[in-house]
mmCIF file of C-alpha atoms in Angstrom:
data_model
loop_
_atom_site.group_PDB
_atom_site.id
_atom_site.type_symbol
_atom_site.label_atom_id
_atom_site.label_comp_id
_atom_site.label_asym_id
_atom_site.label_seq_id
_atom_site.Cartn_x
_atom_site.Cartn_y
_atom_site.Cartn_z
ATOM 1 C CA MET A 698 -0.031 0.031 0.005
ATOM 2 C CA LEU A 699 1.378 3.391 -0.973
ATOM 3 C CA LEU A 700 2.174 5.943 1.736
ATOM 4 C CA ARG A 701 0.949 9.333 0.261
ATOM 5 C CA ILE A 702 3.376 12.117 1.201
ATOM 6 C CA LEU A 703 3.267 15.916 1.178
ATOM 7 C CA LEU A 704 6.630 17.730 0.919
ATOM 8 C CA ALA A 705 6.839 21.284 2.193
ATOM 9 C CA ASP A 706 10.039 23.327 1.800
ATOM 10 C CA ASP A 707 10.616 26.770 0.427
ATOM 11 C CA HIS A 708 13.472 25.688 -1.732
ATOM 12 C CA ALA A 709 12.566 23.972 -4.939
ATOM 13 C CA LEU A 710 15.917 22.184 -5.272
ATOM 14 C CA VAL A 711 15.479 20.764 -1.751
ATOM 15 C CA ARG A 712 12.037 19.426 -2.587
ATOM 16 C CA GLN A 713 13.361 17.856 -5.828
ATOM 17 C CA GLY A 714 16.052 16.125 -3.800
ATOM 18 C CA LEU A 715 13.622 14.919 -1.162
ATOM 19 C CA ARG A 716 11.288 13.599 -3.846
ATOM 20 C CA ARG A 717 14.111 11.733 -5.495
ATOM 21 C CA ILE A 718 15.128 10.083 -2.247
ATOM 22 C CA LEU A 719 11.622 9.103 -1.242
ATOM 23 C CA GLU A 720 10.384 7.820 -4.541
ATOM 24 C CA THR A 721 13.299 5.472 -5.018
ATOM 25 C CA HIS A 722 11.817 3.489 -2.156
ATOM 26 C CA PRO A 723 8.890 1.146 -3.008
ATOM 27 C CA GLY A 724 5.686 2.208 -1.212
ATOM 28 C CA LEU A 725 6.412 5.849 -0.897
ATOM 29 C CA GLN A 726 4.654 8.386 -3.142
ATOM 30 C CA VAL A 727 4.946 12.178 -3.170
ATOM 31 C CA VAL A 728 1.497 13.386 -4.060
ATOM 32 C CA ALA A 729 1.876 17.123 -3.312
ATOM 33 C CA GLU A 730 4.562 19.768 -2.856
ATOM 34 C CA ALA A 731 4.298 23.030 -0.942
ATOM 35 C CA SER A 732 6.632 26.012 -0.842
ATOM 36 C CA SER A 733 5.139 27.567 2.308
ATOM 37 C CA GLY A 734 3.342 26.547 5.466
ATOM 38 C CA VAL A 735 0.156 28.179 4.295
ATOM 39 C CA GLU A 736 0.283 26.148 1.051
ATOM 40 C CA ALA A 737 1.036 22.922 2.988
ATOM 41 C CA VAL A 738 -2.092 23.338 5.170
ATOM 42 C CA ASP A 739 -4.185 24.097 2.034
ATOM 43 C CA LEU A 740 -2.933 21.085 0.235
ATOM 44 C CA ALA A 741 -3.616 18.849 3.173
ATOM 45 C CA HIS A 742 -7.277 19.747 2.835
ATOM 46 C CA SER A 743 -7.361 18.898 -0.758
ATOM 47 C CA HIS A 744 -5.288 15.637 -0.821
ATOM 48 C CA GLY A 745 -5.711 12.390 0.964
ATOM 49 C CA LEU A 746 -2.394 12.327 2.783
ATOM 50 C CA ASP A 747 -0.707 9.861 5.119
ATOM 51 C CA LEU A 748 2.364 11.831 6.038
ATOM 52 C CA ALA A 749 3.600 15.401 5.851
ATOM 53 C CA LEU A 750 7.330 16.265 5.679
ATOM 54 C CA LEU A 751 7.655 19.868 6.820
ATOM 55 C CA ASP A 752 10.663 22.253 6.734
ATOM 56 C CA VAL A 753 10.857 24.124 10.059
ATOM 57 C CA GLY A 754 12.144 27.354 8.567
ATOM 58 C CA MET A 755 9.647 28.302 5.858
ATOM 59 C CA LYS A 756 8.705 31.989 5.520
ATOM 60 C CA GLY A 757 5.264 33.490 5.956
ATOM 61 C CA LEU A 758 3.983 30.519 8.035
ATOM 62 C CA ASN A 759 6.787 28.350 9.402
ATOM 63 C CA GLY A 760 6.668 24.627 9.662
ATOM 64 C CA LEU A 761 5.950 24.564 13.391
ATOM 65 C CA GLU A 762 2.879 26.705 12.911
ATOM 66 C CA ALA A 763 1.813 24.594 9.993
ATOM 67 C CA LEU A 764 2.231 21.542 12.338
ATOM 68 C CA THR A 765 -0.063 23.120 14.840
ATOM 69 C CA GLN A 766 -2.781 23.657 12.251
ATOM 70 C CA LEU A 767 -2.365 20.259 10.638
ATOM 71 C CA ARG A 768 -2.495 18.498 14.015
ATOM 72 C CA ARG A 769 -5.767 20.307 14.828
ATOM 73 C CA SER A 770 -7.417 19.473 11.552
ATOM 74 C CA PHE A 771 -5.869 15.998 10.852
ATOM 75 C CA PRO A 772 -4.991 14.403 14.290
ATOM 76 C CA ARG A 773 -4.115 11.147 12.600
ATOM 77 C CA LEU A 774 -1.802 12.596 9.949
ATOM 78 C CA ALA A 775 1.780 11.638 10.570
ATOM 79 C CA VAL A 776 4.135 14.623 10.500
ATOM 80 C CA VAL A 777 7.934 14.621 10.328
ATOM 81 C CA MET A 778 9.852 17.907 10.721
ATOM 82 C CA LEU A 779 12.952 18.813 8.829
ATOM 83 C CA SER A 780 15.586 21.235 10.150
ATOM 84 C CA MET A 781 19.168 22.454 9.618
ATOM 85 C CA HIS A 782 19.837 22.366 13.360
ATOM 86 C CA ALA A 783 18.853 20.509 16.537
ATOM 87 C CA ASP A 784 17.697 23.800 17.982
ATOM 88 C CA GLU A 785 16.159 23.444 21.518
ATOM 89 C CA ARG A 786 13.383 25.887 20.717
ATOM 90 C CA TYR A 787 12.388 24.043 17.516
ATOM 91 C CA VAL A 788 12.628 20.515 18.949
ATOM 92 C CA LEU A 789 10.645 21.237 22.133
ATOM 93 C CA ARG A 790 7.914 22.991 20.199
ATOM 94 C CA ALA A 791 7.730 20.172 17.616
ATOM 95 C CA VAL A 792 7.422 17.553 20.356
ATOM 96 C CA ARG A 793 4.862 19.587 22.280
ATOM 97 C CA GLU A 794 2.740 20.037 19.174
ATOM 98 C CA GLY A 795 2.799 16.267 18.421
ATOM 99 C CA ALA A 796 5.396 15.758 15.694
ATOM 100 C CA ASN A 797 5.994 12.125 14.984
ATOM 101 C CA GLY A 798 9.564 12.719 13.945
ATOM 102 C CA TYR A 799 12.324 15.353 13.717
ATOM 103 C CA VAL A 800 15.144 14.802 11.129
ATOM 104 C CA LEU A 801 18.173 16.969 10.473
ATOM 105 C CA LYS A 802 18.667 18.027 6.864
ATOM 106 C CA ASP A 803 22.289 16.813 6.797
ATOM 107 C CA CYS A 804 21.183 13.233 7.515
ATOM 108 C CA VAL A 805 22.064 10.444 5.051
ATOM 109 C CA GLU A 806 19.351 9.198 2.836
ATOM 110 C CA GLU A 807 19.045 5.976 4.758
ATOM 111 C CA GLU A 808 18.203 7.917 7.873
ATOM 112 C CA LEU A 809 15.356 9.820 6.233
ATOM 113 C CA ILE A 810 13.837 6.592 4.800
ATOM 114 C CA THR A 811 14.149 5.015 8.232
ATOM 115 C CA ALA A 812 12.314 7.948 9.859
ATOM 116 C CA ILE A 813 9.493 7.612 7.338
ATOM 117 C CA LEU A 814 9.145 3.866 7.784
ATOM 118 C CA GLU A 815 9.307 4.093 11.553
ATOM 119 C CA VAL A 816 6.610 6.740 11.629
ATOM 120 C CA ARG A 817 4.591 4.657 9.222
ATOM 121 C CA ARG A 818 4.653 1.875 11.813
ATOM 122 C CA GLY A 819 3.257 4.131 14.427
ATOM 123 C CA ARG A 820 6.510 4.891 16.149
ATOM 124 C CA ARG A 821 8.458 8.128 16.639
ATOM 125 C CA PHE A 822 11.875 8.923 15.116
ATOM 126 C CA PHE A 823 14.478 11.558 15.935
ATOM 127 C CA SER A 824 17.882 12.094 14.371
ATOM 128 C CA PRO A 825 20.531 10.866 16.790
ATOM 129 C CA GLU A 826 21.589 14.356 17.845
ATOM 130 C CA VAL A 827 17.984 15.340 18.581
ATOM 131 C CA ASP A 828 17.321 12.092 20.464
ATOM 132 C CA ARG A 829 20.434 12.652 22.704
ATOM 133 C CA PHE A 830 19.168 16.250 23.534
ATOM 134 C CA LEU A 831 15.690 14.951 24.464
ATOM 135 C CA ARG A 832 17.103 12.184 26.709
ATOM 136 C CA LEU A 833 19.433 14.586 28.586
ATOM 137 C CA ARG A 834 16.913 17.379 28.901
ATOM 138 C CA ARG A 835 15.818 18.210 32.395
ATOM 139 C CA PRO A 836 12.132 19.064 33.246
ATOM 140 C CA GLU A 837 11.109 22.604 32.357
ATOM 141 C CA ASP A 838 11.064 25.157 35.167
ATOM 142 C CA GLY A 839 7.490 26.101 34.492
ATOM 143 C CA VAL A 840 8.240 29.700 33.376
ATOM 144 C CA GLU A 841 5.518 30.865 30.959
ATOM 145 C CA ASP A 842 6.459 31.792 27.365
ATOM 146 C CA ARG A 843 4.412 34.777 26.407
ATOM 147 C CA TYR A 844 4.358 33.482 22.781
ATOM 148 C CA GLU A 845 1.995 30.686 23.918
ATOM 149 C CA ARG A 846 -0.628 33.351 24.631
ATOM 150 C CA LEU A 847 -1.000 34.180 20.952
ATOM 151 C CA THR A 848 -3.694 32.794 18.791
ATOM 152 C CA ASP A 849 -2.815 31.048 15.422
ATOM 153 C CA ARG A 850 -3.720 34.182 13.533
ATOM 154 C CA GLU A 851 -1.640 36.375 15.853
ATOM 155 C CA ARG A 852 1.328 34.037 15.538
ATOM 156 C CA HIS A 853 1.117 34.235 11.714
ATOM 157 C CA ILE A 854 0.971 37.981 11.797
ATOM 158 C CA TYR A 855 3.816 38.114 14.413
ATOM 159 C CA GLN A 856 5.989 36.177 11.960
ATOM 160 C CA LEU A 857 5.002 38.381 9.041
ATOM 161 C CA LEU A 858 5.712 41.579 10.977
ATOM 162 C CA ALA A 859 9.087 40.133 12.134
ATOM 163 C CA GLU A 860 9.917 39.452 8.486
ATOM 164 C CA GLY A 861 9.470 43.158 7.706
ATOM 165 C CA ASN A 862 6.040 43.208 6.145
ATOM 166 C CA SER A 863 3.980 46.390 6.604
ATOM 167 C CA ASN A 864 0.348 46.338 7.868
ATOM 168 C CA LYS A 865 -0.812 46.980 4.377
ATOM 169 C CA GLU A 866 1.269 44.087 2.943
ATOM 170 C CA ILE A 867 0.002 41.711 5.572
ATOM 171 C CA ALA A 868 -3.592 42.755 4.999
ATOM 172 C CA TYR A 869 -3.199 41.972 1.257
ATOM 173 C CA GLN A 870 -1.613 38.564 1.978
ATOM 174 C CA LEU A 871 -4.179 37.442 4.459
ATOM 175 C CA SER A 872 -7.241 39.163 2.856
ATOM 176 C CA LEU A 873 -7.762 41.362 5.861
ATOM 177 C CA SER A 874 -8.323 45.033 6.265
ATOM 178 C CA PRO A 875 -5.285 47.156 7.397
ATOM 179 C CA HIS A 876 -7.286 48.128 10.513
ATOM 180 C CA THR A 877 -7.819 44.485 11.465
ATOM 181 C CA VAL A 878 -4.084 43.814 11.057
ATOM 182 C CA GLU A 879 -3.269 46.848 13.264
ATOM 183 C CA THR A 880 -5.687 45.528 15.933
ATOM 184 C CA HIS A 881 -3.926 42.147 15.787
ATOM 185 C CA ARG A 882 -0.540 43.884 16.021
ATOM 186 C CA ALA A 883 -1.619 45.839 19.109
ATOM 187 C CA ARG A 884 -2.777 42.642 20.818
ATOM 188 C CA ILE A 885 0.446 40.907 19.934
ATOM 189 C CA MET A 886 2.493 43.679 21.467
ATOM 190 C CA GLU A 887 0.349 43.764 24.590
ATOM 191 C CA LYS A 888 0.331 39.962 25.112
ATOM 192 C CA MET A 889 4.090 39.693 24.582
ATOM 193 C CA GLY A 890 5.082 42.789 26.541
ATOM 194 C CA LEU A 891 6.708 44.454 23.529
ATOM 195 C CA ARG A 892 7.140 48.214 23.130
ATOM 196 C CA SER A 893 8.491 48.628 19.647
ATOM 197 C CA ALA A 894 8.918 47.019 16.265
ATOM 198 C CA THR A 895 12.623 46.479 17.026
ATOM 199 C CA GLU A 896 11.723 44.546 20.197
ATOM 200 C CA LEU A 897 9.203 42.514 18.132
ATOM 201 C CA VAL A 898 11.926 41.495 15.616
ATOM 202 C CA LEU A 899 14.493 40.730 18.336
ATOM 203 C CA SER A 900 11.941 38.514 20.112
ATOM 204 C CA ALA A 901 11.281 36.650 16.869
ATOM 205 C CA VAL A 902 14.994 36.155 16.290
ATOM 206 C CA ARG A 903 15.537 34.796 19.821
ATOM 207 C CA ARG A 904 12.750 32.236 19.286
ATOM 208 C CA GLY A 905 14.232 31.200 15.896
ATOM 209 C CA ILE A 906 11.163 32.323 14.053
ATOM 210 C CA VAL A 907 13.218 34.638 11.850
ATOM 211 C CA SER A 908 17.014 34.806 11.251
#
C-alpha cells in the first residue's frame, strides 16, 4: 500500500532532492509539494495524505505553525519535521505540538527513509543528535512563554511583522483590512510585553522564528 506524502520546503531544489530520495523506495509516493506553511495546510485539505514532511524554517508561516494547524485538523496525519539544526526551541515545540519525527537535513538518505518507515509503523523517530538532547533534557522550570498566549492568527501576523512586512502588505496577503491587522498587532505587542517594532523583531529572532 502506498504511503501518500506531502513535501513542504521553500526551496525547490530541496524538494526535488527529497522527492528523488523518497520515490526510489517502494511504497512511498509524493502526491503534493508546498513552498510555504500556508500552502502545506491548504494542500492537506485537498489531498488524501498519510504523512507530511515539513521544513521548520519556511517564510510566511513556518513549519511549526503549520504543524499546529495540521494536528488540529488532521489528528491522525503523521508529521515529520525537517531542520538544519537540533535547536532546542524548535525541537521542544515540535514535540509539544505532536510531531512524529524530527530529522536533520544533513542526514544520510537511509536515515530519512528509516524515519518515514518508523513513523509509518506508528513509532516516533528523531535524528541521533535530537534524540540525545531529548534524553538529557531536564524538566522545564514552569516559566511561561508569552508566545504561547498568541492565537494562530496572531502568531502568523507576528512572523510576517518580524519578516519586515507592513500592515498593508499583511492585509493583502491574508485578505484582511489594514485596520484588522493593526488591531492584531496591538494585541500581539500587549500579550508579549513588547514596546516597539525592534523589540518584536528581536523577540522573533531569539525564538528562531526569523533569522
